mmCIF file of C-alpha atoms in Angstrom:
data_model
loop_
_atom_site.group_PDB
_atom_site.id
_atom_site.type_symbol
_atom_site.label_atom_id
_atom_site.label_comp_id
_atom_site.label_asym_id
_atom_site.label_seq_id
_atom_site.Cartn_x
_atom_site.Cartn_y
_atom_site.Cartn_z
ATOM 1 C CA MET A 27 -20.869 -38.798 -36.498
ATOM 2 C CA ARG A 28 -19.718 -37.831 -40.249
ATOM 3 C CA ASP A 29 -20.105 -40.721 -41.131
ATOM 4 C CA HIS A 30 -24.258 -40.472 -40.553
ATOM 5 C CA PHE A 31 -23.781 -36.588 -42.672
ATOM 6 C CA ILE A 32 -23.105 -38.372 -45.134
ATOM 7 C CA ASN A 33 -25.533 -41.147 -45.368
ATOM 8 C CA LYS A 34 -28.489 -38.869 -44.529
ATOM 9 C CA TYR A 35 -27.647 -35.746 -46.601
ATOM 10 C CA LEU A 36 -25.315 -36.910 -49.032
ATOM 11 C CA THR A 37 -24.934 -38.896 -52.251
ATOM 12 C CA HIS A 38 -21.864 -40.268 -51.784
ATOM 13 C CA ASP A 39 -18.859 -39.160 -49.445
ATOM 14 C CA ILE A 40 -16.740 -35.775 -50.704
ATOM 15 C CA ARG A 41 -13.741 -36.668 -48.358
ATOM 16 C CA TYR A 42 -11.641 -37.650 -50.977
ATOM 17 C CA HIS A 43 -11.127 -34.490 -52.205
ATOM 18 C CA ASN A 44 -9.637 -33.091 -48.526
ATOM 19 C CA ASN A 45 -6.211 -32.523 -48.551
ATOM 20 C CA ILE A 46 -4.095 -31.186 -45.471
ATOM 21 C CA ASP A 47 -3.925 -27.692 -46.088
ATOM 22 C CA ASP A 48 -7.676 -26.974 -48.242
ATOM 23 C CA ARG A 49 -9.153 -25.139 -45.316
ATOM 24 C CA ASP A 50 -9.948 -22.028 -46.806
ATOM 25 C CA THR A 51 -7.847 -22.192 -50.425
ATOM 26 C CA PRO A 52 -9.590 -22.252 -53.764
ATOM 27 C CA ASP A 53 -8.580 -26.058 -55.458
ATOM 28 C CA HIS A 54 -9.106 -25.304 -58.258
ATOM 29 C CA TRP A 55 -8.078 -22.324 -60.118
ATOM 30 C CA THR A 56 -5.617 -21.726 -62.763
ATOM 31 C CA ASP A 57 -3.340 -18.447 -63.110
ATOM 32 C CA THR A 58 -5.279 -17.050 -65.787
ATOM 33 C CA ALA A 59 -8.459 -17.153 -63.131
ATOM 34 C CA LEU A 60 -6.579 -15.837 -60.254
ATOM 35 C CA LEU A 61 -4.904 -12.679 -62.829
ATOM 36 C CA GLU A 62 -9.021 -11.941 -64.385
ATOM 37 C CA LEU A 63 -10.094 -11.715 -61.013
ATOM 38 C CA GLU A 64 -7.464 -9.402 -59.188
ATOM 39 C CA ASN A 65 -7.894 -7.012 -62.244
ATOM 40 C CA ILE A 66 -11.876 -7.064 -61.963
ATOM 41 C CA THR A 67 -11.173 -4.481 -59.302
ATOM 42 C CA GLY A 68 -9.503 -2.467 -56.716
ATOM 43 C CA GLU A 69 -12.125 -3.515 -54.157
ATOM 44 C CA TYR A 70 -13.134 -6.605 -54.846
ATOM 45 C CA LEU A 71 -10.838 -8.280 -52.560
ATOM 46 C CA TYR A 72 -12.727 -5.804 -49.730
ATOM 47 C CA ARG A 73 -16.535 -7.391 -51.553
ATOM 48 C CA GLU A 74 -16.401 -11.318 -51.443
ATOM 49 C CA PHE A 75 -19.934 -11.021 -51.570
ATOM 50 C CA SER A 76 -20.282 -10.039 -54.952
ATOM 51 C CA ASP A 77 -23.210 -8.286 -56.625
ATOM 52 C CA CYS A 78 -24.154 -11.062 -58.058
ATOM 53 C CA ASN A 79 -24.405 -13.268 -54.516
ATOM 54 C CA GLN A 80 -26.349 -9.665 -53.243
ATOM 55 C CA TYR A 81 -28.664 -10.342 -55.848
ATOM 56 C CA ALA A 82 -28.994 -13.857 -55.617
ATOM 57 C CA LEU A 83 -29.366 -13.901 -51.587
ATOM 58 C CA ILE A 84 -31.741 -11.461 -51.500
ATOM 59 C CA ASN A 85 -33.660 -12.967 -54.071
ATOM 60 C CA GLU A 86 -33.757 -15.890 -52.395
ATOM 61 C CA PHE A 87 -34.371 -14.541 -48.879
ATOM 62 C CA LEU A 88 -37.104 -12.327 -49.993
ATOM 63 C CA ARG A 89 -39.077 -15.493 -51.564
ATOM 64 C CA VAL A 90 -39.496 -17.221 -48.010
ATOM 65 C CA LYS A 91 -38.707 -14.347 -45.864
ATOM 66 C CA ASP A 92 -42.493 -13.937 -44.438
ATOM 67 C CA LYS A 93 -42.125 -17.846 -43.727
ATOM 68 C CA THR A 94 -38.864 -17.652 -42.178
ATOM 69 C CA LYS A 95 -38.922 -17.321 -38.038
ATOM 70 C CA VAL A 96 -35.457 -17.848 -37.650
ATOM 71 C CA ILE A 97 -32.547 -17.317 -39.404
ATOM 72 C CA VAL A 98 -28.990 -18.899 -38.761
ATOM 73 C CA GLU A 99 -25.600 -17.911 -40.381
ATOM 74 C CA ILE A 100 -22.349 -19.225 -40.059
ATOM 75 C CA GLY A 101 -19.577 -17.179 -40.367
ATOM 76 C CA VAL A 102 -20.618 -13.706 -40.227
ATOM 77 C CA ALA A 103 -19.460 -11.553 -42.506
ATOM 78 C CA ARG A 104 -16.379 -9.411 -41.762
ATOM 79 C CA ILE A 105 -15.858 -6.019 -40.121
ATOM 80 C CA SER A 106 -13.733 -3.066 -39.991
ATOM 81 C CA GLY A 107 -13.743 -2.503 -36.396
ATOM 82 C CA THR A 108 -17.302 -2.626 -34.760
ATOM 83 C CA VAL A 109 -17.968 -1.625 -38.255
ATOM 84 C CA LEU A 110 -19.846 -4.308 -40.514
ATOM 85 C CA TYR A 111 -19.028 -3.975 -44.540
ATOM 86 C CA GLU A 112 -21.840 -3.037 -46.560
ATOM 87 C CA HIS A 113 -22.900 -5.672 -49.261
ATOM 88 C CA THR A 114 -22.384 -8.432 -47.149
ATOM 89 C CA SER A 115 -24.897 -11.876 -46.491
ATOM 90 C CA THR A 116 -24.935 -10.530 -42.583
ATOM 91 C CA THR A 117 -25.926 -6.585 -43.710
ATOM 92 C CA ILE A 118 -28.356 -8.403 -46.183
ATOM 93 C CA LEU A 119 -30.224 -10.882 -43.919
ATOM 94 C CA ILE A 120 -30.357 -8.701 -41.255
ATOM 95 C CA ASN A 121 -32.202 -5.333 -42.488
ATOM 96 C CA ASN A 122 -34.090 -7.184 -45.095
ATOM 97 C CA LYS A 123 -35.510 -9.913 -41.649
ATOM 98 C CA ASN A 124 -38.746 -9.135 -40.065
ATOM 99 C CA ASP A 125 -38.351 -7.570 -36.257
ATOM 100 C CA ASP A 126 -40.019 -10.857 -35.038
ATOM 101 C CA THR A 127 -37.478 -12.730 -36.643
ATOM 102 C CA ILE A 128 -34.760 -14.104 -34.643
ATOM 103 C CA TYR A 129 -31.458 -14.258 -36.506
ATOM 104 C CA ILE A 130 -28.322 -15.978 -34.985
ATOM 105 C CA GLY A 131 -24.921 -15.131 -36.196
ATOM 106 C CA ILE A 132 -22.013 -17.838 -34.906
ATOM 107 C CA ASP A 133 -18.280 -16.143 -35.575
ATOM 108 C CA ILE A 134 -15.033 -17.713 -33.689
ATOM 109 C CA GLU A 135 -14.801 -13.608 -33.571
ATOM 110 C CA ASP A 136 -16.928 -11.302 -31.248
ATOM 111 C CA LYS A 137 -19.218 -9.831 -33.300
ATOM 112 C CA LYS A 138 -21.964 -9.184 -30.274
ATOM 113 C CA PHE A 139 -21.745 -5.365 -31.437
ATOM 114 C CA LEU A 140 -24.630 -6.433 -33.897
ATOM 115 C CA GLU A 141 -26.741 -7.724 -31.654
ATOM 116 C CA LYS A 142 -27.553 -3.241 -31.705
ATOM 117 C CA GLU A 143 -28.629 -3.380 -35.066
ATOM 118 C CA LYS A 144 -32.353 -4.836 -34.929
ATOM 119 C CA PRO A 145 -34.570 -6.356 -32.204
ATOM 120 C CA ASN A 146 -33.989 -10.208 -32.115
ATOM 121 C CA VAL A 147 -30.364 -10.218 -33.380
ATOM 122 C CA HIS A 148 -27.955 -12.536 -31.622
ATOM 123 C CA THR A 149 -24.738 -13.749 -31.880
ATOM 124 C CA ILE A 150 -22.568 -16.440 -30.514
ATOM 125 C CA GLN A 151 -18.853 -16.597 -30.156
ATOM 126 C CA ALA A 152 -17.837 -20.461 -31.165
ATOM 127 C CA LYS A 153 -16.749 -22.825 -33.577
ATOM 128 C CA SER A 154 -19.597 -24.159 -35.883
ATOM 129 C CA GLU A 155 -18.552 -27.814 -34.459
ATOM 130 C CA ASP A 156 -19.280 -26.245 -30.497
ATOM 131 C CA TYR A 157 -22.562 -27.771 -30.588
ATOM 132 C CA SER A 158 -23.189 -28.274 -27.001
ATOM 133 C CA THR A 159 -22.326 -24.158 -26.664
ATOM 134 C CA ILE A 160 -24.911 -23.133 -29.822
ATOM 135 C CA LYS A 161 -27.350 -25.909 -28.899
ATOM 136 C CA GLN A 162 -27.270 -24.199 -25.316
ATOM 137 C CA LYS A 163 -28.226 -20.938 -26.942
ATOM 138 C CA PHE A 164 -30.475 -22.661 -29.373
ATOM 139 C CA ASP A 165 -32.112 -23.873 -26.198
ATOM 140 C CA GLU A 166 -32.289 -20.996 -24.110
ATOM 141 C CA LEU A 167 -33.944 -18.694 -27.141
ATOM 142 C CA GLY A 168 -36.169 -21.701 -27.710
ATOM 143 C CA ILE A 169 -34.897 -22.767 -30.967
ATOM 144 C CA LYS A 170 -36.606 -25.645 -32.755
ATOM 145 C CA HIS A 171 -35.896 -25.532 -36.134
ATOM 146 C CA ILE A 172 -33.899 -22.945 -38.898
ATOM 147 C CA ASP A 173 -36.243 -21.760 -41.851
ATOM 148 C CA PHE A 174 -33.109 -20.164 -43.293
ATOM 149 C CA LEU A 175 -29.656 -21.538 -42.768
ATOM 150 C CA PHE A 176 -26.642 -19.366 -44.333
ATOM 151 C CA ILE A 177 -22.853 -21.253 -43.675
ATOM 152 C CA ASP A 178 -20.036 -19.081 -44.836
ATOM 153 C CA GLY A 179 -17.551 -20.255 -42.152
ATOM 154 C CA TRP A 180 -14.296 -22.334 -42.639
ATOM 155 C CA HIS A 181 -14.375 -23.881 -45.680
ATOM 156 C CA SER A 182 -13.131 -27.537 -45.573
ATOM 157 C CA VAL A 183 -14.636 -30.490 -46.890
ATOM 158 C CA ASN A 184 -14.681 -31.637 -43.013
ATOM 159 C CA GLN A 185 -15.725 -28.446 -41.479
ATOM 160 C CA VAL A 186 -18.979 -28.463 -44.235
ATOM 161 C CA ILE A 187 -19.276 -32.195 -43.287
ATOM 162 C CA ASP A 188 -19.698 -31.019 -39.415
ATOM 163 C CA GLU A 189 -21.972 -27.854 -40.380
ATOM 164 C CA LEU A 190 -24.823 -30.870 -41.618
ATOM 165 C CA PHE A 191 -25.681 -31.064 -38.128
ATOM 166 C CA TYR A 192 -27.704 -27.706 -38.485
ATOM 167 C CA VAL A 193 -29.563 -29.101 -41.714
ATOM 168 C CA ASP A 194 -30.979 -31.459 -39.089
ATOM 169 C CA TYR A 195 -33.262 -28.208 -38.080
ATOM 170 C CA VAL A 196 -34.133 -27.306 -41.456
ATOM 171 C CA PRO A 197 -37.708 -28.386 -41.968
ATOM 172 C CA PRO A 198 -39.034 -29.774 -45.583
ATOM 173 C CA GLY A 199 -39.512 -25.804 -47.468
ATOM 174 C CA GLY A 200 -36.722 -24.419 -45.249
ATOM 175 C CA VAL A 201 -33.791 -23.015 -47.279
ATOM 176 C CA VAL A 202 -29.740 -23.661 -46.990
ATOM 177 C CA GLY A 203 -27.280 -21.555 -48.301
ATOM 178 C CA TYR A 204 -23.586 -21.949 -48.938
ATOM 179 C CA HIS A 205 -20.874 -19.448 -49.751
ATOM 180 C CA ASP A 206 -18.095 -19.861 -52.395
ATOM 181 C CA THR A 207 -19.972 -22.895 -53.885
ATOM 182 C CA ASN A 208 -17.344 -22.387 -57.096
ATOM 183 C CA TYR A 209 -14.137 -22.762 -55.963
ATOM 184 C CA HIS A 210 -13.204 -23.600 -52.595
ATOM 185 C CA PRO A 211 -13.730 -27.320 -51.600
ATOM 186 C CA GLY A 212 -15.562 -28.029 -49.049
ATOM 187 C CA PRO A 213 -18.994 -26.036 -50.442
ATOM 188 C CA SER A 214 -18.434 -26.634 -53.984
ATOM 189 C CA ARG A 215 -18.237 -30.269 -53.729
ATOM 190 C CA ILE A 216 -21.487 -30.698 -50.675
ATOM 191 C CA ILE A 217 -23.824 -28.134 -52.810
ATOM 192 C CA SER A 218 -23.335 -30.678 -55.723
ATOM 193 C CA ALA A 219 -23.247 -33.769 -53.625
ATOM 194 C CA LEU A 220 -26.875 -33.283 -51.593
ATOM 195 C CA LYS A 221 -29.419 -35.693 -52.194
ATOM 196 C CA PRO A 222 -31.872 -35.054 -54.718
ATOM 197 C CA GLU A 223 -34.729 -36.571 -53.494
ATOM 198 C CA MET A 224 -34.042 -34.345 -50.375
ATOM 199 C CA PHE A 225 -33.252 -31.059 -51.775
ATOM 200 C CA ASP A 226 -34.303 -28.641 -54.208
ATOM 201 C CA VAL A 227 -30.650 -27.069 -55.258
ATOM 202 C CA ARG A 228 -30.007 -23.776 -57.152
ATOM 203 C CA LYS A 229 -26.543 -22.657 -58.134
ATOM 204 C CA HIS A 230 -26.200 -19.363 -59.385
ATOM 205 C CA CYS A 231 -22.902 -16.990 -60.355
ATOM 206 C CA ILE A 232 -21.632 -20.057 -62.147
ATOM 207 C CA ASN A 233 -21.053 -18.662 -65.404
ATOM 208 C CA LYS A 234 -18.554 -15.779 -64.749
ATOM 209 C CA ILE A 235 -14.896 -15.074 -62.246
ATOM 210 C CA ASP A 236 -17.105 -15.213 -59.010
ATOM 211 C CA TRP A 237 -16.790 -17.456 -55.596
ATOM 212 C CA GLY A 238 -20.561 -18.280 -55.971
ATOM 213 C CA VAL A 239 -23.559 -18.954 -53.869
ATOM 214 C CA GLY A 240 -25.937 -21.844 -53.926
ATOM 215 C CA PHE A 241 -29.004 -22.884 -51.720
ATOM 216 C CA ALA A 242 -31.241 -25.819 -51.297
ATOM 217 C CA THR A 243 -34.935 -25.885 -50.268
ATOM 218 C CA ARG A 244 -35.442 -29.073 -48.300
ATOM 219 C CA LYS A 245 -38.370 -31.693 -49.450
#
């Protein structure tokens, strides 16, 4: 399955970067960069979706908002109890979507409380590679395509390759977004390896100490 996705969507096999412990760990930070990041602000650790990331996502989403009928987010934003942190990808997508646009959040934790936030909000508690469970929910909702896909789950190389399964649902003009494209091994490798003849890639927040965010419009 991974070979199929690599051959279909990527310019080369990115798995040679995959290490045993790359699951969610930045792989080319310097000690200086880490210290600078820690010193930016005491609340930064609780706002991993930075101001720059927020601005990029809002602009990318608003550009296609009225053509977006289905949003899928892999890795729903962190919560405190049942209270969603503000200024996250999840709040941006849910708060800015049209009422008739379907939002589906996929997460290993139960995020069902989100379904009360706005009409047509659905959640699936599952790993993103549990295709049968997720496809069953898609079928229940009549989902045939995904107009806006945002991926911010587990950051290993193999994991983001597995999540190319969802790109099969993205039609021409649809958008695929990745968070953590500056340092984490999976997102940073995959956003740079998407085939240029298939995707128009835009990277944001790359010239500062930031986790980074990137988007690819399918051609």
